Amino acid sequence: MKDKGKLVIWPAYIDQTKPRSSGRIIARKNAIKEPRLNEIKEASRQLGLNPEVEPEKAYPKFWWEVSGRVLVDDKGPKSVIAKQIALAIRKTRGHETPSKAETRR
């Protein structure tokens, strides 16, 4: 049963190594390589999204791979929240966020 007021964030949504057909919902340039649940949880916490980790869950498209998921507060479109989480993880990993000039290319 889906929790009211929560969005599900699967690692596949922000994984740079996955194509859109495998679940990625943000642009590859904003995505990160192989995100971990604890990174998603920490980035969500920093963004004030009250994350709840469910490590035993498997992404439905790849039901045989237990990747886990994170439930976050629904404070806007899922794609926007996923992008914010990915950029927060990128910042904690020590990568620079793309500049406006780079994003226009």
CSV table of C-alpha atoms in Angstrom, one decimal:
chain,number,residue,atom,x,y,z
A,1,MET,CA,0.0,0.0,0.0
A,2,LYS,CA,1.4,3.4,-1.0
A,3,ASP,CA,2.0,5.8,1.8
A,4,LYS,CA,0.1,9.1,1.4
A,5,GLY,CA,2.2,12.1,0.8
A,6,LYS,CA,5.3,10.0,0.0
A,7,LEU,CA,7.3,9.4,-3.3
A,8,VAL,CA,9.3,6.3,-4.0
A,9,ILE,CA,12.9,7.0,-5.1
A,10,TRP,CA,14.6,3.9,-6.6
A,11,PRO,CA,18.4,4.0,-7.2
A,12,ALA,CA,17.7,3.3,-10.8
A,13,TYR,CA,15.9,6.7,-11.2
A,14,ILE,CA,19.2,8.6,-10.7
A,15,ASP,CA,21.8,6.0,-11.9
A,16,GLN,CA,23.9,7.3,-14.8
A,17,THR,CA,24.8,3.8,-15.9
A,18,LYS,CA,21.2,2.9,-16.7
A,19,PRO,CA,19.3,3.9,-19.8
A,20,ARG,CA,15.9,5.5,-19.6
A,21,SER,CA,14.4,2.1,-20.6
A,22,SER,CA,15.8,0.6,-17.4
A,23,GLY,CA,14.2,3.2,-15.1
A,24,ARG,CA,16.4,6.4,-15.2
A,25,ILE,CA,14.1,9.4,-15.0
A,26,ILE,CA,16.6,12.3,-15.0
A,27,ALA,CA,19.1,13.4,-17.7
A,28,ARG,CA,22.3,11.5,-17.8
A,29,LYS,CA,24.4,14.7,-17.2
A,30,ASN,CA,22.5,15.2,-13.8
A,31,ALA,CA,22.6,11.5,-12.8
A,32,ILE,CA,25.3,9.8,-10.7
A,33,LYS,CA,27.1,6.5,-11.1
A,34,GLU,CA,25.8,3.7,-9.0
A,35,PRO,CA,24.0,5.5,-6.2
A,36,ARG,CA,23.8,3.7,-2.9
A,37,LEU,CA,20.7,3.8,-0.6
A,38,ASN,CA,22.6,5.5,2.2
A,39,GLU,CA,23.6,8.3,-0.2
A,40,ILE,CA,20.0,8.8,-1.3
A,41,LYS,CA,18.9,8.8,2.3
A,42,GLU,CA,21.5,11.3,3.4
A,43,ALA,CA,20.8,13.6,0.4
A,44,SER,CA,17.0,13.4,1.1
A,45,ARG,CA,17.6,14.2,4.7
A,46,GLN,CA,19.7,17.3,3.8
A,47,LEU,CA,16.9,18.4,1.5
A,48,GLY,CA,14.4,18.1,4.4
A,49,LEU,CA,12.4,15.2,2.7
A,50,ASN,CA,12.2,12.9,5.8
A,51,PRO,CA,13.5,9.7,4.1
A,52,GLU,CA,12.5,6.2,5.0
A,53,VAL,CA,14.7,3.5,3.7
A,54,GLU,CA,13.3,0.1,2.7
A,55,PRO,CA,16.4,-2.0,1.8
A,56,GLU,CA,14.6,-5.3,1.1
A,57,LYS,CA,12.6,-3.9,-1.9
A,58,ALA,CA,13.3,-4.8,-5.5
A,59,TYR,CA,12.6,-2.4,-8.4
A,60,PRO,CA,9.6,-4.0,-10.2
A,61,LYS,CA,11.2,-3.9,-13.7
A,62,PHE,CA,14.1,-5.9,-12.3
A,63,TRP,CA,12.3,-7.9,-9.6
A,64,TRP,CA,15.2,-10.3,-9.1
A,65,GLU,CA,17.6,-7.5,-8.1
A,66,VAL,CA,17.1,-6.3,-4.5
A,67,SER,CA,18.2,-2.7,-4.7
A,68,GLY,CA,16.1,-1.2,-2.0
A,69,ARG,CA,14.2,2.1,-2.2
A,70,VAL,CA,13.7,5.3,-0.3
A,71,LEU,CA,10.4,7.0,0.5
A,72,VAL,CA,10.5,10.8,0.7
A,73,ASP,CA,8.0,13.5,1.3
A,74,ASP,CA,6.0,14.5,-1.8
A,75,LYS,CA,7.0,18.1,-2.2
A,76,GLY,CA,6.9,18.4,-5.9
A,77,PRO,CA,7.3,16.5,-9.2
A,78,LYS,CA,9.2,13.2,-8.8
A,79,SER,CA,11.7,14.1,-11.6
A,80,VAL,CA,12.6,17.4,-9.9
A,81,ILE,CA,13.1,15.8,-6.5
A,82,ALA,CA,15.2,13.0,-8.1
A,83,LYS,CA,17.4,15.6,-9.8
A,84,GLN,CA,17.8,17.5,-6.5
A,85,ILE,CA,18.8,14.3,-4.7
A,86,ALA,CA,21.3,13.4,-7.5
A,87,LEU,CA,22.9,16.8,-7.4
A,88,ALA,CA,23.1,16.7,-3.6
A,89,ILE,CA,24.9,13.3,-3.8
A,90,ARG,CA,27.2,14.7,-6.5
A,91,LYS,CA,28.1,17.5,-4.1
A,92,THR,CA,28.8,15.1,-1.2
A,93,ARG,CA,31.0,13.0,-3.4
A,94,GLY,CA,33.0,16.0,-4.2
A,95,HIS,CA,32.0,16.6,-7.8
A,96,GLU,CA,31.3,20.0,-9.2
A,97,THR,CA,27.7,20.6,-10.3
A,98,PRO,CA,27.5,21.5,-14.0
A,99,SER,CA,27.7,25.3,-14.6
A,100,LYS,CA,25.0,27.0,-16.6
A,101,ALA,CA,27.3,27.3,-19.6
A,102,GLU,CA,27.9,23.5,-19.6
A,103,THR,CA,24.2,22.7,-19.3
A,104,ARG,CA,23.3,24.8,-22.4
A,105,ARG,CA,25.5,22.6,-24.7
